[in-house]
Every structure is written in structure tokens, then in C-alpha cells.
mmCIF file of C-alpha atoms and ligand atoms in Angstrom:
data_model
loop_
_atom_site.group_PDB
_atom_site.id
_atom_site.type_symbol
_atom_site.label_atom_id
_atom_site.label_comp_id
_atom_site.label_asym_id
_atom_site.label_seq_id
_atom_site.Cartn_x
_atom_site.Cartn_y
_atom_site.Cartn_z
ATOM 1 C CA MET A 1 -53.261 0.383 -24.505
ATOM 2 C CA ARG A 2 -50.609 -0.703 -26.999
ATOM 3 C CA ALA A 3 -51.620 -2.269 -30.315
ATOM 4 C CA ASN A 4 -50.069 -5.656 -29.511
ATOM 5 C CA GLU A 5 -51.908 -5.838 -26.157
ATOM 6 C CA LEU A 6 -55.210 -5.073 -27.850
ATOM 7 C CA LEU A 7 -54.658 -7.725 -30.492
ATOM 8 C CA ALA A 8 -53.754 -10.198 -27.757
ATOM 9 C CA VAL A 9 -57.018 -9.672 -25.853
ATOM 10 C CA SER A 10 -59.151 -9.435 -28.992
ATOM 11 C CA GLY A 11 -57.660 -12.547 -30.545
ATOM 12 C CA GLY A 12 -56.432 -10.360 -33.407
ATOM 13 C CA ARG A 13 -59.938 -9.807 -34.744
ATOM 14 C CA GLY A 14 -60.071 -6.052 -34.242
ATOM 15 C CA PHE A 15 -61.634 -3.626 -31.833
ATOM 16 C CA GLY A 16 -65.280 -4.487 -32.527
ATOM 17 C CA SER A 17 -64.892 -8.038 -31.322
ATOM 18 C CA PHE A 18 -62.841 -6.840 -28.361
ATOM 19 C CA SER A 19 -65.276 -4.465 -26.680
ATOM 20 C CA GLY A 20 -68.609 -5.194 -28.274
ATOM 21 C CA LEU A 21 -68.994 -1.420 -28.509
ATOM 22 C CA SER A 22 -69.433 -1.347 -32.264
ATOM 23 C CA GLU A 23 -72.235 -3.917 -32.088
ATOM 24 C CA ARG A 24 -74.503 -1.431 -30.309
ATOM 25 C CA ILE A 25 -74.162 1.521 -32.598
ATOM 26 C CA GLU A 26 -75.192 2.448 -36.114
ATOM 27 C CA SER A 27 -71.763 3.241 -37.485
ATOM 28 C CA PRO A 28 -68.385 3.328 -35.778
ATOM 29 C CA HIS A 29 -65.675 5.811 -36.751
ATOM 30 C CA VAL A 30 -61.944 6.019 -36.155
ATOM 31 C CA VAL A 31 -59.707 8.948 -35.226
ATOM 32 C CA LEU A 32 -56.054 8.934 -36.279
ATOM 33 C CA VAL A 33 -53.729 10.832 -33.954
ATOM 34 C CA GLY A 34 -50.110 11.628 -34.839
ATOM 35 C CA GLY A 35 -47.635 14.364 -35.738
ATOM 36 C CA PRO A 36 -47.275 15.924 -39.195
ATOM 37 C CA GLY A 37 -46.008 13.249 -41.573
ATOM 38 C CA ALA A 38 -46.823 10.357 -39.217
ATOM 39 C CA GLY A 39 -48.749 8.708 -42.056
ATOM 40 C CA LYS A 40 -52.342 9.605 -41.118
ATOM 41 C CA GLY A 41 -53.249 10.741 -44.637
ATOM 42 C CA THR A 42 -51.576 7.804 -46.378
ATOM 43 C CA VAL A 43 -53.166 5.264 -44.032
ATOM 44 C CA SER A 44 -56.571 6.945 -44.475
ATOM 45 C CA ARG A 45 -56.358 6.853 -48.249
ATOM 46 C CA TYR A 46 -55.393 3.181 -48.160
ATOM 47 C CA LEU A 47 -58.315 2.268 -45.903
ATOM 48 C CA CYS A 48 -60.808 4.322 -47.897
ATOM 49 C CA GLY A 49 -59.594 2.709 -51.116
ATOM 50 C CA ARG A 50 -60.216 -0.788 -49.723
ATOM 51 C CA TYR A 51 -63.338 -0.308 -47.681
ATOM 52 C CA ALA A 52 -66.440 1.868 -47.963
ATOM 53 C CA LEU A 53 -65.078 4.447 -45.549
ATOM 54 C CA ARG A 54 -64.734 8.189 -45.891
ATOM 55 C CA HIS A 55 -61.525 10.143 -45.201
ATOM 56 C CA LEU A 56 -62.253 13.370 -43.365
ATOM 57 C CA SER A 57 -59.111 15.508 -43.173
ATOM 58 C CA THR A 58 -59.704 18.994 -41.796
ATOM 59 C CA GLY A 59 -56.304 20.069 -43.184
ATOM 60 C CA ASP A 60 -57.398 18.987 -46.709
ATOM 61 C CA LEU A 61 -60.746 20.777 -46.297
ATOM 62 C CA LEU A 62 -59.050 24.018 -45.242
ATOM 63 C CA ARG A 63 -56.410 23.799 -48.003
ATOM 64 C CA ARG A 64 -59.232 23.306 -50.514
ATOM 65 C CA GLU A 65 -60.837 26.536 -49.322
ATOM 66 C CA ILE A 66 -57.465 28.276 -49.721
ATOM 67 C CA ASP A 67 -56.946 26.895 -53.231
ATOM 68 C CA LEU A 68 -60.436 28.007 -54.245
ATOM 69 C CA ALA A 69 -59.733 31.455 -52.697
ATOM 70 C CA THR A 70 -63.041 31.502 -50.819
ATOM 71 C CA GLN A 71 -63.599 34.047 -48.052
ATOM 72 C CA LEU A 72 -62.891 31.342 -45.477
ATOM 73 C CA GLY A 73 -59.786 30.273 -47.392
ATOM 74 C CA ARG A 74 -58.409 33.796 -47.386
ATOM 75 C CA TYR A 75 -59.103 34.059 -43.653
ATOM 76 C CA VAL A 76 -57.458 30.763 -42.632
ATOM 77 C CA ALA A 77 -54.463 30.878 -45.019
ATOM 78 C CA PRO A 78 -52.159 32.801 -42.625
ATOM 79 C CA PHE A 79 -52.976 30.367 -39.783
ATOM 80 C CA LEU A 80 -51.991 27.388 -41.910
ATOM 81 C CA ALA A 81 -48.887 29.151 -43.221
ATOM 82 C CA ARG A 82 -47.731 29.740 -39.628
ATOM 83 C CA GLY A 83 -48.754 26.246 -38.508
ATOM 84 C CA GLU A 84 -51.287 27.617 -35.990
ATOM 85 C CA LEU A 85 -54.653 26.081 -35.190
ATOM 86 C CA VAL A 86 -57.740 27.730 -36.606
ATOM 87 C CA ALA A 87 -60.695 28.448 -34.298
ATOM 88 C CA ASP A 88 -62.835 25.520 -33.166
ATOM 89 C CA HIS A 89 -66.047 26.942 -34.655
ATOM 90 C CA ILE A 90 -64.490 26.851 -38.154
ATOM 91 C CA ILE A 91 -63.647 23.185 -37.662
ATOM 92 C CA PHE A 92 -67.144 22.434 -36.354
ATOM 93 C CA ASP A 93 -68.708 23.965 -39.498
ATOM 94 C CA GLN A 94 -66.367 22.052 -41.799
ATOM 95 C CA VAL A 95 -66.923 18.697 -40.110
ATOM 96 C CA GLN A 96 -70.684 19.169 -39.797
ATOM 97 C CA ALA A 97 -70.959 19.941 -43.516
ATOM 98 C CA GLN A 98 -69.138 16.669 -44.304
ATOM 99 C CA LEU A 99 -71.247 14.600 -41.936
ATOM 100 C CA GLU A 100 -74.385 15.995 -43.547
ATOM 101 C CA THR A 101 -73.401 15.132 -47.113
ATOM 102 C CA LEU A 102 -73.246 11.392 -46.451
ATOM 103 C CA PRO A 103 -75.582 8.581 -45.470
ATOM 104 C CA GLU A 104 -75.697 8.071 -41.702
ATOM 105 C CA HIS A 105 -74.086 4.634 -41.982
ATOM 106 C CA THR A 106 -70.844 5.923 -43.501
ATOM 107 C CA GLY A 107 -67.803 5.180 -41.366
ATOM 108 C CA PHE A 108 -65.317 8.032 -41.162
ATOM 109 C CA ILE A 109 -61.559 8.075 -40.704
ATOM 110 C CA PHE A 110 -60.984 11.387 -38.914
ATOM 111 C CA ASP A 111 -57.535 12.769 -39.739
ATOM 112 C CA GLY A 112 -56.401 15.994 -38.057
ATOM 113 C CA VAL A 113 -59.536 16.337 -35.974
ATOM 114 C CA PRO A 114 -60.047 16.544 -33.035
ATOM 115 C CA ARG A 115 -57.048 18.708 -32.140
ATOM 116 C CA THR A 116 -58.441 20.281 -28.955
ATOM 117 C CA TRP A 117 -60.331 18.847 -25.981
ATOM 118 C CA GLU A 118 -63.351 20.964 -27.010
ATOM 119 C CA GLN A 119 -63.279 19.490 -30.511
ATOM 120 C CA ALA A 120 -63.155 15.973 -29.057
ATOM 121 C CA VAL A 121 -66.170 16.640 -26.811
ATOM 122 C CA TRP A 122 -68.055 18.295 -29.674
ATOM 123 C CA LEU A 123 -67.326 15.404 -32.064
ATOM 124 C CA ASP A 124 -68.598 12.819 -29.582
ATOM 125 C CA ARG A 125 -71.783 14.839 -29.038
ATOM 126 C CA GLU A 126 -72.345 15.416 -32.735
ATOM 127 C CA LEU A 127 -71.867 11.736 -33.590
ATOM 128 C CA SER A 128 -74.009 10.467 -30.747
ATOM 129 C CA ALA A 129 -76.869 12.633 -32.066
ATOM 130 C CA ARG A 130 -76.477 10.560 -35.251
ATOM 131 C CA CYS A 131 -76.450 7.238 -33.339
ATOM 132 C CA SER A 132 -72.807 6.721 -34.112
ATOM 133 C CA THR A 133 -69.547 7.035 -32.255
ATOM 134 C CA ILE A 134 -65.776 7.132 -32.352
ATOM 135 C CA ALA A 135 -65.064 3.484 -31.594
ATOM 136 C CA LEU A 136 -61.313 3.835 -31.607
ATOM 137 C CA ALA A 137 -58.517 6.390 -31.653
ATOM 138 C CA VAL A 138 -55.233 5.138 -33.104
ATOM 139 C CA ARG A 139 -52.137 7.059 -32.062
ATOM 140 C CA ILE A 140 -49.272 6.660 -34.506
ATOM 141 C CA GLU A 141 -45.977 7.337 -32.741
ATOM 142 C CA VAL A 142 -43.022 8.278 -34.946
ATOM 143 C CA PRO A 143 -39.711 9.744 -33.685
ATOM 144 C CA HIS A 144 -39.420 13.509 -34.236
ATOM 145 C CA ASP A 145 -36.203 13.209 -36.290
ATOM 146 C CA GLU A 146 -38.031 11.005 -38.739
ATOM 147 C CA LEU A 147 -40.981 13.447 -38.932
ATOM 148 C CA ILE A 148 -38.636 16.348 -39.748
ATOM 149 C CA THR A 149 -37.048 14.337 -42.575
ATOM 150 C CA ARG A 150 -40.439 13.275 -43.926
ATOM 151 C CA ALA A 151 -41.794 16.844 -43.874
ATOM 152 C CA ALA A 152 -38.782 18.043 -45.878
ATOM 153 C CA GLU A 153 -39.339 15.261 -48.423
ATOM 154 C CA ARG A 154 -43.140 15.421 -48.560
ATOM 155 C CA ARG A 155 -44.772 16.631 -51.767
ATOM 156 C CA VAL A 156 -48.528 16.979 -52.280
ATOM 157 C CA CYS A 157 -50.712 17.073 -55.349
ATOM 158 C CA SER A 158 -51.549 20.687 -56.174
ATOM 159 C CA SER A 159 -55.083 19.759 -57.312
ATOM 160 C CA ALA A 160 -57.518 21.009 -54.644
ATOM 161 C CA GLU A 161 -59.714 17.942 -55.234
ATOM 162 C CA CYS A 162 -56.868 15.429 -54.839
ATOM 163 C CA GLN A 163 -54.145 16.650 -52.440
ATOM 164 C CA ARG A 164 -52.550 13.174 -52.336
ATOM 165 C CA SER A 165 -49.331 13.242 -50.419
ATOM 166 C CA TYR A 166 -46.054 11.534 -51.410
ATOM 167 C CA GLY A 167 -42.755 10.818 -49.703
ATOM 168 C CA ALA A 168 -39.302 10.264 -51.169
ATOM 169 C CA ARG A 169 -39.093 6.546 -50.465
ATOM 170 C CA SER A 170 -41.788 3.822 -50.387
ATOM 171 C CA THR A 171 -44.537 6.386 -50.988
ATOM 172 C CA ALA A 172 -42.790 8.174 -53.902
ATOM 173 C CA PRO A 173 -44.829 8.880 -57.071
ATOM 174 C CA ARG A 174 -44.254 6.663 -60.121
ATOM 175 C CA ILE A 175 -43.146 9.726 -62.150
ATOM 176 C CA ALA A 176 -41.182 12.345 -60.196
ATOM 177 C CA GLY A 177 -43.206 15.492 -59.577
ATOM 178 C CA ILE A 178 -46.491 14.086 -60.982
ATOM 179 C CA CYS A 179 -49.474 12.693 -59.062
ATOM 180 C CA ASP A 180 -50.181 8.985 -59.753
ATOM 181 C CA ASP A 181 -53.928 9.527 -59.325
ATOM 182 C CA CYS A 182 -54.761 12.684 -61.277
ATOM 183 C CA ARG A 183 -51.509 13.721 -63.035
ATOM 184 C CA GLY A 184 -51.504 16.955 -61.028
ATOM 185 C CA VAL A 185 -48.200 18.707 -60.338
ATOM 186 C CA LEU A 186 -46.619 17.893 -56.957
ATOM 187 C CA VAL A 187 -45.602 20.809 -54.759
ATOM 188 C CA GLN A 188 -44.212 21.345 -51.276
ATOM 189 C CA ARG A 189 -46.788 22.462 -48.694
ATOM 190 C CA ALA A 190 -46.065 25.986 -47.410
ATOM 191 C CA ASP A 191 -46.169 24.675 -43.838
ATOM 192 C CA ASP A 192 -43.638 21.907 -44.579
ATOM 193 C CA HIS A 193 -40.739 24.379 -44.582
ATOM 194 C CA PRO A 194 -38.321 23.529 -41.748
ATOM 195 C CA ASP A 195 -39.024 26.499 -39.423
ATOM 196 C CA VAL A 196 -42.805 25.982 -39.612
ATOM 197 C CA VAL A 197 -42.379 22.214 -39.238
ATOM 198 C CA ARG A 198 -40.430 22.664 -36.001
ATOM 199 C CA ARG A 199 -43.265 24.759 -34.586
ATOM 200 C CA ARG A 200 -45.938 22.282 -35.770
ATOM 201 C CA LEU A 201 -43.998 19.404 -34.228
ATOM 202 C CA ARG A 202 -43.688 21.192 -30.903
ATOM 203 C CA ASP A 203 -47.409 22.011 -30.886
ATOM 204 C CA SER A 204 -48.437 18.602 -32.152
ATOM 205 C CA ALA A 205 -46.710 16.908 -29.206
ATOM 206 C CA VAL A 206 -49.006 18.850 -26.840
ATOM 207 C CA ILE A 207 -52.070 18.260 -29.010
ATOM 208 C CA GLU A 208 -51.350 14.525 -29.231
ATOM 209 C CA HIS A 209 -51.008 14.325 -25.474
ATOM 210 C CA VAL A 210 -54.371 16.060 -24.881
ATOM 211 C CA ILE A 211 -56.244 14.034 -27.492
ATOM 212 C CA ALA A 212 -54.649 10.760 -26.409
ATOM 213 C CA GLU A 213 -55.711 11.456 -22.829
ATOM 214 C CA TYR A 214 -59.281 12.190 -23.939
ATOM 215 C CA TYR A 215 -59.635 8.813 -25.649
ATOM 216 C CA GLU A 216 -57.552 6.956 -23.061
ATOM 217 C CA ARG A 217 -59.998 8.008 -20.348
ATOM 218 C CA THR A 218 -62.839 6.350 -22.222
ATOM 219 C CA GLY A 219 -60.825 3.235 -23.097
ATOM 220 C CA ARG A 220 -60.717 4.000 -26.820
ATOM 221 C CA LEU A 221 -57.015 4.682 -27.380
ATOM 222 C CA VAL A 222 -54.586 2.316 -29.040
ATOM 223 C CA THR A 223 -50.962 3.321 -29.671
ATOM 224 C CA ILE A 224 -48.871 1.979 -32.529
ATOM 225 C CA ASN A 225 -45.134 2.456 -32.253
ATOM 226 C CA ALA A 226 -44.393 3.089 -35.907
ATOM 227 C CA ALA A 227 -40.619 3.485 -35.532
ATOM 228 C CA GLY A 228 -39.108 0.944 -37.898
ATOM 229 C CA LEU A 229 -42.434 0.076 -39.573
ATOM 230 C CA SER A 230 -42.690 0.586 -43.315
ATOM 231 C CA MET A 231 -45.717 2.554 -44.508
ATOM 232 C CA HIS A 232 -47.197 -0.716 -45.784
ATOM 233 C CA GLU A 233 -46.759 -2.386 -42.384
ATOM 234 C CA LEU A 234 -48.339 0.646 -40.722
ATOM 235 C CA LYS A 235 -51.370 0.512 -43.031
ATOM 236 C CA LEU A 236 -51.901 -3.165 -42.212
ATOM 237 C CA ALA A 237 -51.407 -2.571 -38.491
ATOM 238 C CA VAL A 238 -54.116 0.109 -38.463
ATOM 239 C CA ALA A 239 -56.467 -1.958 -40.659
ATOM 240 C CA ARG A 240 -56.169 -4.888 -38.208
ATOM 241 C CA LEU A 241 -57.437 -2.649 -35.404
ATOM 242 C CA LEU A 242 -60.539 -1.336 -37.143
ATOM 243 C CA PRO A 243 -63.941 -2.359 -35.822
ATOM 244 C CA SER A 244 -65.174 -5.361 -37.807
ATOM 245 C CA ARG A 245 -68.307 -3.483 -38.921
ATOM 246 C CA MET A 246 -66.188 -0.815 -40.560
ATOM 247 C CA LEU A 247 -64.523 -3.446 -42.717
ATOM 248 C CA ALA A 248 -67.722 -5.214 -43.662
ATOM 249 C CA SER A 249 -68.278 -3.207 -46.834
ATOM 250 C CA VAL A 250 -65.708 -3.240 -49.611
ATOM 251 C CA ALA A 251 -65.357 0.024 -51.567
HETATM 252 P P1 ADP B 301 -50.574 17.710 -40.527
HETATM 253 O O1 ADP B 301 -49.956 17.327 -41.812
HETATM 254 O O2 ADP B 301 -49.686 18.493 -39.626
HETATM 255 O O3 ADP B 301 -51.259 16.591 -39.813
HETATM 256 P P2 ADP B 301 -53.102 18.936 -41.347
HETATM 257 O O4 ADP B 301 -53.152 18.802 -42.806
HETATM 258 O O5 ADP B 301 -53.957 18.041 -40.526
HETATM 259 O O6 ADP B 301 -51.577 18.878 -40.874
HETATM 260 O O7 ADP B 301 -53.477 20.448 -40.925
HETATM 261 C C1 ADP B 301 -52.815 21.559 -41.502
HETATM 262 C C2 ADP B 301 -53.198 22.830 -40.765
HETATM 263 O O8 ADP B 301 -54.618 23.041 -40.834
HETATM 264 C C3 ADP B 301 -52.885 22.841 -39.261
HETATM 265 O O9 ADP B 301 -51.542 23.209 -39.013
HETATM 266 C C4 ADP B 301 -53.879 23.906 -38.779
HETATM 267 O O10 ADP B 301 -53.448 25.193 -39.137
HETATM 268 C C5 ADP B 301 -55.117 23.601 -39.624
HETATM 269 N N1 ADP B 301 -56.009 22.588 -38.970
HETATM 270 C C6 ADP B 301 -56.296 21.340 -39.467
HETATM 271 N N2 ADP B 301 -57.126 20.688 -38.642
HETATM 272 C C7 ADP B 301 -57.371 21.502 -37.607
HETATM 273 C C8 ADP B 301 -58.141 21.374 -36.404
HETATM 274 N N3 ADP B 301 -58.810 20.248 -36.127
HETATM 275 N N4 ADP B 301 -58.175 22.427 -35.540
HETATM 276 C C9 ADP B 301 -57.521 23.566 -35.815
HETATM 277 N N5 ADP B 301 -56.751 23.751 -36.914
HETATM 278 C C10 ADP B 301 -56.669 22.735 -37.813
#
């Protein structure tokens, strides 16, 4: 279903009022699906800054392990450097640890997970054991040319705790090379180099297709065509789709 169709049937009030699904469950969550640089991280940070939601980015969690040079970090570093997926069981452990640190009512924005059919099945099972569910998966479609440009321009905060990502245009930092939030130094991600980006883009097209099909089959997928949308317009478009119960609490 396309975002404008969903808003038409829901009267523009969001997914919760459209399906009634979120009324039956303890806490609804949202999955963001999209290629590298599609805006998943930026949209997540915006939503978590406005509402009492939690951003769960498996890429950030793995990069934190690498920065802290843990055993896991040393193991996964070559996978990330090559732009290859790490094994599902590593992702399960990382996500489970996050789910356990928070009250059961916390709504999550899942960014970068699930990336395989098995991860999607596992996540549904894990959440249903906690009386919660993925209410909605938002697919952010951006043309590949644009993603290649954004990856080349993207800089991220080198602080393992922050990792905020910046672009060269509307999402540029106030001071070049310095993080607005924590004053950390901005660096280019190792996997944002053009040859790795091309591989990640090729793989991400397949991943997106699989994950979109998973949520489409259960009527939970909404696609936003983000070509021509500014990052601000994209943030608002995603926020409008969130289940009303996720927006109830202001951060
Ligand atoms: P992107 O900016 O491409 O969305 P992420 O920050 O989500 O990238 O992920 C960076 C890297 O971390 C991936 O290329 C992959 O190596 C690893 N990774 C992150 N999430 C997963 C996952 N769910 N399954 C397997 N590998 C993952």
C-alpha cells in the first residue's frame, strides 16, 4: 500500500486508527526499510526526539562493539567493512539485549533490522511473547543515484555513544566536521566508500524486496516514494503514519 492510499482510508489519522491493530496490543513498534542513506537513521532520531520512542539500529549497535574493540566487535568488523550481513544469531542477541533493558511498553523504531526473512519471523515471535507487535513497516524508496551521492557525502559522529549521521545539504552539521549533539569529530564510515556502497546498494535492493514482501503479506507495509521529498518532509510523512498510541507520549 502506498502512503497516500493509507492516509486516504485512515482519514489521515495514522495506522492505529486505520486497522485497529494497535488498540489490541500492549505496545506497537515500527520497522523502517530502505537502502543505505535512505534516511532511516535521521527519521528515527527525529521521532525519538519528539516522542517517547526508542531507536534500535543494529548497525549502530555493531559499530559500537567495533569502537569499543570487544570480542564481538573484532569478529564483525570485517563483515561491516565489506558491507556483508552478519549472522542472524548475532543480531538476535543484540536485539534481545535491547528489548530486555527497557520497560515492556516502550515503542521501538527498528532501523536496519530485520534484514532477512528469518530475522523478520524471529522479531515477530519475540515481540508477541512480550504482548507487542510490529504494527507497521515503512519502506522509504529513494533512487539509487541519490543514495550513491548521499553515501559519498555522509559523515557520522565518531563517538560510539552518539553516531549521529549528517549529510552535505539540509542535514549538514552547524560547524563543519563537528557533531551538533556531542561535539564529536565527524568521520566517513568505512563502508561508505564507493566500491562498498555499490555492493551494499545491490544487496539492499534484494533485502528490501524480501522484507517488504514479508510485511506486505500481513498487510503491514506502507511505501513512501521519497524522491523529491526533503528530509524534513520525509520525517513528517513517516510521523503521520505512526500508530496513534506510539505518539501518545511526548519525550
Ligand atoms: P545502512 O546505513 O546501510 O542502513 P546499517 O548501519 O544498518 O547500514 O548496517 C551496517 C552494517 O551492519 C551492514 O552492512 C551489515 O554488515 C551489518 N548489519 C546491520 N544490521 C544487520 C542485520 N539486521 N543483519 C545482518 N547484518 C546487519
